[in-house]
Amino acid sequence: MILEALEREGVEYIFGYPGGANLPIYQHLREHPKLKHILVRHEQGAAHMADGYARACGRPGVVFATSGPGALNLVTGLCTAYMDSVPMVAITGQVVSTQVGRDAFQESDVIGATSSVTKHSYQVTKIDQLPRVIHEAFHIATTGRPGPVLIDICKDVQQADAERVSPERPPAARRADFFQIPGYKLNGHVDLDGAARAARALSEAERPVILAGHGVILSHAESQLQELAETAAVPVGTTLLGIGAFPVKHPLSLHMTGFMGTGWNIKAVQNSDVLMMVGMRIDDRVTAKLAGFAPNVKTFIHIDIDGSEMGKNVRPHIELVADAKQALAAITPHVGKIQPDRGKWLAQIDAWREEHPLRYKRSNGRLQPQDVLIDMYRRAKSEAIVVADVGQNQIWAALWWNYDRPGLFINSGGAGTMGFALPAALGAKFARPDLPVWCVAGEGGFVMTAQELSVAVEHQLDVKIVLLNNFSLGMVRQFQDDFYGGVRSQVDLTHMPDFVKLSEAYGMPARRVERFEDIAAAFDAAEKTKGPFLIDFRIDPEANVYPIVPLGKSLNEFWEAPDA
Amino acid sequence: MPESGTAPPSAFGRHLPMNGEDSKVRVLAVEVEDAPNMLTKVSGAIRRRGFHVRGISVGPSRQPGRFRITLHVDHGHAEADQVRKQLERLVEVVEVVDLTGDDVHSRELVVARVTASELEALIKRGAKVISTAADGTTVEFSGEREDVGEFVDELHRHGIVDVARSGPVVLKRA
């Protein structure tokens, strides 16, 4: 019944790991050939693969794990998905219901351990809760503001489920009248008066800016966003997770915002008088020091599907609790006569774009990460998924991104989970076998989940791994250099495996690049190879991320790259 | 009632912060589904958002299978309305009504065993004698939070053997 319910939900892949408390489910897996199970090498890998899968195709990722350590190994992956609103359903085994609370073998309070990192969770102790709970879980994970849902199923329930001779068919699955979740309410219509006021504020503003977050991509609202921006002549920046929501090469693009955002974006936000923020949480990485955020704004407009985001960090003057697509579509028709001085504002932004370009130092003869990424993006041409890890590699990959399509840049934004990229890239490849997938990671994060290379090799997944290897925890090293008195503490990663040999040990080809001149040939080799390929780019260990706002300072105080 | 900053006669009697601090306390009636993890979820949401429970009572709701939680919650550094919004995000929570500042009937209950032989002062305040025994007399009293606090102060003057005090129950006036 559990597996049948998954089939009814249209599940294609399950990322999982069997163990004592989920054996009854695994016993019958083979009878459901539509459900393709990917055996990971660590449960954290399963959660990140499901996450990458969901972000790449929009369908919920599905995870299996056993009780105790198996389930607890999912916690970081659940948190990663929760922070970034990624739909996921995790099914964990639990000890038999009569053993609960007796500290049985591999028993842990999974609900207690995961309730702060899941949108909802269930513990199933009676068979009559199935399959309703499973269908509810998919409904909750995928609707409204998406998120991970965990179902903890006691082993005796799984056993009874497996032994049921003629499983009672549930009423047509996914029907709301069969659910028992009266407390789960989805936001309804857009407040049309609010939409009209937002349109008026944008039209009449002298210096308006729109910032777009992940919610725009989740809601597939990018064309509505572009239409509003063009109609109202308003420049658009994105958050790290909103990258792709607005074409980077568009004349109105401000590229990425926040404390590692572009200089012209920061200038625009800090000087704006009307700031509309769509599908985003306005967290500390966007605002830097909150008291110094957008100090000239007279009207904050906030659009988010989650009402609790209103006033959580910034109190908006106009709030629209709604799906981004519907809200943006409701605003555009009300855009009136544009403030006559708008041209001056746009010209000012163009001037800032010239004054504060993205740049990097390349005079020291070392391999620069930006050179690597520029070549990678040149090859990708808006038609490849790039999955980045966390740290300097993530920000470089974000800033040098040059696509015009949404949903193709995947990274752990809210949680900042190192080790995310490799398993998430494999999940993305399972989801989108038609698209090239590039995995960009630093060596520090890469070794945290490198065991999943086995999965890449086993399934011959065509994922190209771009290792930006600087022999240190680069972002931490940069913070220590710049903000902690230059004291380098525990950031040296000289003792790492030979990544070419490591890849070969897993059974996949790899190559090492130490000079600018060898970048193209290595990428050529990677592209020619079918299946996984790793390039160990030995980059300049002193390369830094710029612009950057010193920790605790306001956006105005951003630092730029030293002269090239 | 003591001025802010002076020590109350009994911390137990005045468990709610007074005056200025009081303005950070929200009064909420929360309708929840009866699920095994319901209290974990509600208390978890309160804890991880930096709120602080000042008073709580839980009892069956009018509707079978549901409970009504009455909460006094300090919203800490968050915007006042965040308490309601964060609780509403929980799937187990059916409805949250913010009763802060509303015209309400609010009651707390105290049951105490006292050594006093003369109970007149307590009875005059509205206490009811539940039982009398060799080791003391058990009385109950219910009223608004402040009245209960004052009643407990009075009890202290009479010599408390044991005392139990409930959280608040609050009903909006018609």
PDB file of N, CA and C in Angstrom, chain A residues 324-391:
ATOM      1  N   ALA A 324       3.312  34.281  -6.274  1.00  0.00           N
ATOM      2  CA  ALA A 324       4.011  35.356  -6.983  1.00  0.00           C
ATOM      3  C   ALA A 324       3.441  35.592  -8.384  1.00  0.00           C
ATOM      4  N   LYS A 325       3.113  34.500  -9.066  1.00  0.00           N
ATOM      5  CA  LYS A 325       2.628  34.634 -10.446  1.00  0.00           C
ATOM      6  C   LYS A 325       1.312  35.413 -10.483  1.00  0.00           C
ATOM      7  N   GLN A 326       0.391  35.022  -9.602  1.00  0.00           N
ATOM      8  CA  GLN A 326      -0.915  35.693  -9.579  1.00  0.00           C
ATOM      9  C   GLN A 326      -0.773  37.148  -9.150  1.00  0.00           C
ATOM     10  N   ALA A 327       0.084  37.377  -8.150  1.00  0.00           N
ATOM     11  CA  ALA A 327       0.241  38.741  -7.647  1.00  0.00           C
ATOM     12  C   ALA A 327       0.842  39.642  -8.721  1.00  0.00           C
ATOM     13  N   LEU A 328       1.910  39.174  -9.373  1.00  0.00           N
ATOM     14  CA  LEU A 328       2.561  40.002 -10.388  1.00  0.00           C
ATOM     15  C   LEU A 328       1.614  40.260 -11.555  1.00  0.00           C
ATOM     16  N   ALA A 329       0.867  39.228 -11.932  1.00  0.00           N
ATOM     17  CA  ALA A 329      -0.083  39.387 -13.035  1.00  0.00           C
ATOM     18  C   ALA A 329      -1.185  40.385 -12.667  1.00  0.00           C
ATOM     19  N   ALA A 330      -1.510  40.462 -11.374  1.00  0.00           N
ATOM     20  CA  ALA A 330      -2.555  41.396 -10.944  1.00  0.00           C
ATOM     21  C   ALA A 330      -2.044  42.834 -10.884  1.00  0.00           C
ATOM     22  N   ILE A 331      -0.751  42.993 -10.704  1.00  0.00           N
ATOM     23  CA  ILE A 331      -0.194  44.344 -10.556  1.00  0.00           C
ATOM     24  C   ILE A 331      -0.035  45.038 -11.919  1.00  0.00           C
ATOM     25  N   THR A 332       0.515  44.305 -12.885  1.00  0.00           N
ATOM     26  CA  THR A 332       0.901  44.921 -14.162  1.00  0.00           C
ATOM     27  C   THR A 332      -0.202  45.754 -14.825  1.00  0.00           C
ATOM     28  N   PRO A 333      -1.459  45.265 -14.905  1.00  0.00           N
ATOM     29  CA  PRO A 333      -2.483  46.071 -15.588  1.00  0.00           C
ATOM     30  C   PRO A 333      -2.744  47.418 -14.918  1.00  0.00           C
ATOM     31  N   HIS A 334      -2.370  47.542 -13.646  1.00  0.00           N
ATOM     32  CA  HIS A 334      -2.618  48.802 -12.930  1.00  0.00           C
ATOM     33  C   HIS A 334      -1.463  49.789 -13.054  1.00  0.00           C
ATOM     34  N   VAL A 335      -0.400  49.393 -13.731  1.00  0.00           N
ATOM     35  CA  VAL A 335       0.732  50.316 -13.871  1.00  0.00           C
ATOM     36  C   VAL A 335       0.262  51.507 -14.695  1.00  0.00           C
ATOM     37  N   GLY A 336       0.469  52.688 -14.136  1.00  0.00           N
ATOM     38  CA  GLY A 336      -0.023  53.888 -14.814  1.00  0.00           C
ATOM     39  C   GLY A 336       1.104  54.636 -15.500  1.00  0.00           C
ATOM     40  N   LYS A 337       0.950  55.949 -15.532  1.00  0.00           N
ATOM     41  CA  LYS A 337       1.950  56.787 -16.172  1.00  0.00           C
ATOM     42  C   LYS A 337       3.243  56.715 -15.361  1.00  0.00           C
ATOM     43  N   ILE A 338       4.324  56.453 -16.048  1.00  0.00           N
ATOM     44  CA  ILE A 338       5.600  56.298 -15.353  1.00  0.00           C
ATOM     45  C   ILE A 338       6.144  57.673 -14.977  1.00  0.00           C
ATOM     46  N   GLN A 339       6.683  57.749 -13.799  1.00  0.00           N
ATOM     47  CA  GLN A 339       7.307  58.977 -13.302  1.00  0.00           C
ATOM     48  C   GLN A 339       8.272  59.508 -14.367  1.00  0.00           C
ATOM     49  N   PRO A 340       8.151  60.795 -14.734  1.00  0.00           N
ATOM     50  CA  PRO A 340       8.916  61.302 -15.878  1.00  0.00           C
ATOM     51  C   PRO A 340      10.436  61.203 -15.720  1.00  0.00           C
ATOM     52  N   ASP A 341      10.919  61.195 -14.484  1.00  0.00           N
ATOM     53  CA  ASP A 341      12.363  61.153 -14.292  1.00  0.00           C
ATOM     54  C   ASP A 341      12.945  59.742 -14.279  1.00  0.00           C
ATOM     55  N   ARG A 342      12.129  58.763 -14.623  1.00  0.00           N
ATOM     56  CA  ARG A 342      12.592  57.378 -14.534  1.00  0.00           C
ATOM     57  C   ARG A 342      13.851  57.132 -15.360  1.00  0.00           C
ATOM     58  N   GLY A 343      13.912  57.812 -16.494  1.00  0.00           N
ATOM     59  CA  GLY A 343      15.073  57.639 -17.366  1.00  0.00           C
ATOM     60  C   GLY A 343      16.375  57.983 -16.653  1.00  0.00           C
ATOM     61  N   LYS A 344      16.308  59.002 -15.797  1.00  0.00           N
ATOM     62  CA  LYS A 344      17.500  59.413 -15.045  1.00  0.00           C
ATOM     63  C   LYS A 344      17.972  58.282 -14.122  1.00  0.00           C
ATOM     64  N   TRP A 345      16.987  57.649 -13.488  1.00  0.00           N
ATOM     65  CA  TRP A 345      17.288  56.549 -12.548  1.00  0.00           C
ATOM     66  C   TRP A 345      17.947  55.390 -13.296  1.00  0.00           C
ATOM     67  N   LEU A 346      17.385  55.052 -14.419  1.00  0.00           N
ATOM     68  CA  LEU A 346      17.947  53.926 -15.177  1.00  0.00           C
ATOM     69  C   LEU A 346      19.346  54.269 -15.684  1.00  0.00           C
ATOM     70  N   ALA A 347      19.522  55.554 -16.064  1.00  0.00           N
ATOM     71  CA  ALA A 347      20.847  55.982 -16.517  1.00  0.00           C
ATOM     72  C   ALA A 347      21.849  55.919 -15.358  1.00  0.00           C
ATOM     73  N   GLN A 348      21.364  56.305 -14.179  1.00  0.00           N
ATOM     74  CA  GLN A 348      22.229  56.244 -12.988  1.00  0.00           C
ATOM     75  C   GLN A 348      22.680  54.797 -12.725  1.00  0.00           C
ATOM     76  N   ILE A 349      21.735  53.873 -12.881  1.00  0.00           N
ATOM     77  CA  ILE A 349      22.080  52.463 -12.652  1.00  0.00           C
ATOM     78  C   ILE A 349      23.089  51.988 -13.697  1.00  0.00           C
ATOM     79  N   ASP A 350      22.901  52.415 -14.927  1.00  0.00           N
ATOM     80  CA  ASP A 350      23.878  52.059 -15.966  1.00  0.00           C
ATOM     81  C   ASP A 350      25.257  52.597 -15.607  1.00  0.00           C
ATOM     82  N   ALA A 351      25.263  53.813 -15.046  1.00  0.00           N
ATOM     83  CA  ALA A 351      26.546  54.394 -14.646  1.00  0.00           C
ATOM     84  C   ALA A 351      27.174  53.569 -13.524  1.00  0.00           C
ATOM     85  N   TRP A 352      26.355  53.153 -12.558  1.00  0.00           N
ATOM     86  CA  TRP A 352      26.878  52.314 -11.463  1.00  0.00           C
ATOM     87  C   TRP A 352      27.388  50.974 -12.002  1.00  0.00           C
ATOM     88  N   ARG A 353      26.708  50.467 -13.019  1.00  0.00           N
ATOM     89  CA  ARG A 353      27.132  49.185 -13.607  1.00  0.00           C
ATOM     90  C   ARG A 353      28.537  49.328 -14.194  1.00  0.00           C
ATOM     91  N   GLU A 354      28.773  50.510 -14.802  1.00  0.00           N
ATOM     92  CA  GLU A 354      30.106  50.783 -15.364  1.00  0.00           C
ATOM     93  C   GLU A 354      31.144  50.982 -14.260  1.00  0.00           C
ATOM     94  N   GLU A 355      30.708  51.693 -13.217  1.00  0.00           N
ATOM     95  CA  GLU A 355      31.630  52.043 -12.134  1.00  0.00           C
ATOM     96  C   GLU A 355      32.015  50.853 -11.265  1.00  0.00           C
ATOM     97  N   HIS A 356      31.068  49.926 -11.109  1.00  0.00           N
ATOM     98  CA  HIS A 356      31.295  48.807 -10.179  1.00  0.00           C
ATOM     99  C   HIS A 356      31.156  47.462 -10.891  1.00  0.00           C
ATOM    100  N   PRO A 357      31.949  47.224 -11.910  1.00  0.00           N
ATOM    101  CA  PRO A 357      31.783  45.954 -12.624  1.00  0.00           C
ATOM    102  C   PRO A 357      32.305  44.794 -11.781  1.00  0.00           C
ATOM    103  N   LEU A 358      31.860  43.598 -12.125  1.00  0.00           N
ATOM    104  CA  LEU A 358      32.464  42.413 -11.504  1.00  0.00           C
ATOM    105  C   LEU A 358      33.864  42.281 -12.074  1.00  0.00           C
ATOM    106  N   ARG A 359      34.818  42.109 -11.237  1.00  0.00           N
ATOM    107  CA  ARG A 359      36.181  41.974 -11.743  1.00  0.00           C
ATOM    108  C   ARG A 359      36.967  41.085 -10.797  1.00  0.00           C
ATOM    109  N   TYR A 360      38.108  40.635 -11.267  1.00  0.00           N
ATOM    110  CA  TYR A 360      38.942  39.796 -10.412  1.00  0.00           C
ATOM    111  C   TYR A 360      40.397  39.967 -10.817  1.00  0.00           C
ATOM    112  N   LYS A 361      41.240  39.661  -9.874  1.00  0.00           N
ATOM    113  CA  LYS A 361      42.670  39.833 -10.059  1.00  0.00           C
ATOM    114  C   LYS A 361      43.190  38.630 -10.832  1.00  0.00           C
ATOM    115  N   ARG A 362      43.904  38.900 -11.912  1.00  0.00           N
ATOM    116  CA  ARG A 362      44.403  37.759 -12.671  1.00  0.00           C
ATOM    117  C   ARG A 362      45.841  37.975 -13.085  1.00  0.00           C
ATOM    118  N   SER A 363      46.528  38.831 -12.334  1.00  0.00           N
ATOM    119  CA  SER A 363      47.868  39.209 -12.766  1.00  0.00           C
ATOM    120  C   SER A 363      48.957  38.364 -12.121  1.00  0.00           C
ATOM    121  N   ASN A 364      48.586  37.463 -11.223  1.00  0.00           N
ATOM    122  CA  ASN A 364      49.647  36.773 -10.488  1.00  0.00           C
ATOM    123  C   ASN A 364      50.046  35.429 -11.104  1.00  0.00           C
ATOM    124  N   GLY A 365      49.503  35.149 -12.292  1.00  0.00           N
ATOM    125  CA  GLY A 365      49.920  33.934 -12.985  1.00  0.00           C
ATOM    126  C   GLY A 365      49.294  32.651 -12.462  1.00  0.00           C
ATOM    127  N   ARG A 366      48.420  32.763 -11.439  1.00  0.00           N
ATOM    128  CA  ARG A 366      47.772  31.554 -10.919  1.00  0.00           C
ATOM    129  C   ARG A 366      46.439  31.362 -11.623  1.00  0.00           C
ATOM    130  N   LEU A 367      45.959  30.145 -11.515  1.00  0.00           N
ATOM    131  CA  LEU A 367      44.683  29.813 -12.135  1.00  0.00           C
ATOM    132  C   LEU A 367      43.551  30.475 -11.332  1.00  0.00           C
ATOM    133  N   GLN A 368      42.743  31.293 -12.004  1.00  0.00           N
ATOM    134  CA  GLN A 368      41.663  31.990 -11.312  1.00  0.00           C
ATOM    135  C   GLN A 368      40.334  31.242 -11.488  1.00  0.00           C
ATOM    136  N   PRO A 369      39.580  31.101 -10.400  1.00  0.00           N
ATOM    137  CA  PRO A 369      38.312  30.365 -10.483  1.00  0.00           C
ATOM    138  C   PRO A 369      37.356  30.993 -11.492  1.00  0.00           C
ATOM    139  N   GLN A 370      37.400  32.320 -11.604  1.00  0.00           N
ATOM    140  CA  GLN A 370      36.485  32.986 -12.535  1.00  0.00           C
ATOM    141  C   GLN A 370      36.776  32.582 -13.971  1.00  0.00           C
ATOM    142  N   ASP A 371      38.059  32.395 -14.300  1.00  0.00           N
ATOM    143  CA  ASP A 371      38.406  31.965 -15.659  1.00  0.00           C
ATOM    144  C   ASP A 371      37.810  30.589 -15.954  1.00  0.00           C
ATOM    145  N   VAL A 372      37.858  29.726 -14.943  1.00  0.00           N
ATOM    146  CA  VAL A 372      37.295  28.383 -15.100  1.00  0.00           C
ATOM    147  C   VAL A 372      35.792  28.480 -15.355  1.00  0.00           C
ATOM    148  N   LEU A 373      35.116  29.275 -14.526  1.00  0.00           N
ATOM    149  CA  LEU A 373      33.654  29.349 -14.615  1.00  0.00           C
ATOM    150  C   LEU A 373      33.202  30.049 -15.892  1.00  0.00           C
ATOM    151  N   ILE A 374      33.947  31.057 -16.306  1.00  0.00           N
ATOM    152  CA  ILE A 374      33.570  31.758 -17.536  1.00  0.00           C
ATOM    153  C   ILE A 374      33.595  30.783 -18.711  1.00  0.00           C
ATOM    154  N   ASP A 375      34.604  29.921 -18.747  1.00  0.00           N
ATOM    155  CA  ASP A 375      34.670  28.920 -19.820  1.00  0.00           C
ATOM    156  C   ASP A 375      33.525  27.913 -19.696  1.00  0.00           C
ATOM    157  N   MET A 376      33.249  27.508 -18.451  1.00  0.00           N
ATOM    158  CA  MET A 376      32.157  26.552 -18.233  1.00  0.00           C
ATOM    159  C   MET A 376      30.824  27.142 -18.701  1.00  0.00           C
ATOM    160  N   TYR A 377      30.559  28.381 -18.311  1.00  0.00           N
ATOM    161  CA  TYR A 377      29.283  29.007 -18.681  1.00  0.00           C
ATOM    162  C   TYR A 377      29.213  29.270 -20.187  1.00  0.00           C
ATOM    163  N   ARG A 378      30.359  29.537 -20.795  1.00  0.00           N
ATOM    164  CA  ARG A 378      30.379  29.747 -22.241  1.00  0.00           C
ATOM    165  C   ARG A 378      29.885  28.480 -22.951  1.00  0.00           C
ATOM    166  N   ARG A 379      30.299  27.335 -22.417  1.00  0.00           N
ATOM    167  CA  ARG A 379      29.881  26.072 -23.018  1.00  0.00           C
ATOM    168  C   ARG A 379      28.405  25.780 -22.731  1.00  0.00           C
ATOM    169  N   ALA A 380      27.935  26.200 -21.553  1.00  0.00           N
ATOM    170  CA  ALA A 380      26.592  25.810 -21.122  1.00  0.00           C
ATOM    171  C   ALA A 380      25.490  26.545 -21.877  1.00  0.00           C
ATOM    172  N   LYS A 381      25.712  27.771 -22.258  1.00  0.00           N
ATOM    173  CA  LYS A 381      24.766  28.546 -23.085  1.00  0.00           C
ATOM    174  C   LYS A 381      23.319  28.470 -22.597  1.00  0.00           C
ATOM    175  N   SER A 382      23.082  28.713 -21.353  1.00  0.00           N
ATOM    176  CA  SER A 382      21.713  28.707 -20.802  1.00  0.00           C
ATOM    177  C   SER A 382      21.000  27.384 -20.988  1.00  0.00           C
ATOM    178  N   GLU A 383      21.759  26.339 -21.235  1.00  0.00           N
ATOM    179  CA  GLU A 383      21.102  25.050 -21.454  1.00  0.00           C
ATOM    180  C   GLU A 383      21.703  23.954 -20.603  1.00  0.00           C
ATOM    181  N   ALA A 384      22.218  24.328 -19.469  1.00  0.00           N
ATOM    182  CA  ALA A 384      22.771  23.327 -18.567  1.00  0.00           C
ATOM    183  C   ALA A 384      22.429  23.703 -17.139  1.00  0.00           C
ATOM    184  N   ILE A 385      22.293  22.689 -16.316  1.00  0.00           N
ATOM    185  CA  ILE A 385      22.061  22.933 -14.897  1.00  0.00           C
ATOM    186  C   ILE A 385      23.415  23.037 -14.211  1.00  0.00           C
ATOM    187  N   VAL A 386      23.569  24.065 -13.387  1.00  0.00           N
ATOM    188  CA  VAL A 386      24.784  24.215 -12.595  1.00  0.00           C
ATOM    189  C   VAL A 386      24.397  24.059 -11.131  1.00  0.00           C
ATOM    190  N   VAL A 387      24.998  23.082 -10.475  1.00  0.00           N
ATOM    191  CA  VAL A 387      24.744  22.879  -9.057  1.00  0.00           C
ATOM    192  C   VAL A 387      26.005  23.269  -8.305  1.00  0.00           C
ATOM    193  N   ALA A 388      25.878  24.255  -7.431  1.00  0.00           N
ATOM    194  CA  ALA A 388      27.056  24.723  -6.695  1.00  0.00           C
ATOM    195  C   ALA A 388      26.995  24.247  -5.258  1.00  0.00           C
ATOM    196  N   ASP A 389      28.162  24.147  -4.646  1.00  0.00           N
ATOM    197  CA  ASP A 389      28.234  23.796  -3.234  1.00  0.00           C
ATOM    198  C   ASP A 389      28.127  25.083  -2.401  1.00  0.00           C
ATOM    199  N   VAL A 390      28.782  25.129  -1.283  1.00  0.00           N
ATOM    200  CA  VAL A 390      28.664  26.296  -0.413  1.00  0.00           C
ATOM    201  C   VAL A 390      30.047  26.850  -0.128  1.00  0.00           C
ATOM    202  N   GLY A 391      30.132  28.167  -0.178  1.00  0.00           N
ATOM    203  CA  GLY A 391      31.415  28.816   0.072  1.00  0.00           C
ATOM    204  C   GLY A 391      31.767  29.714  -1.090  1.00  0.00           C
TER     205      GLY A 391
END
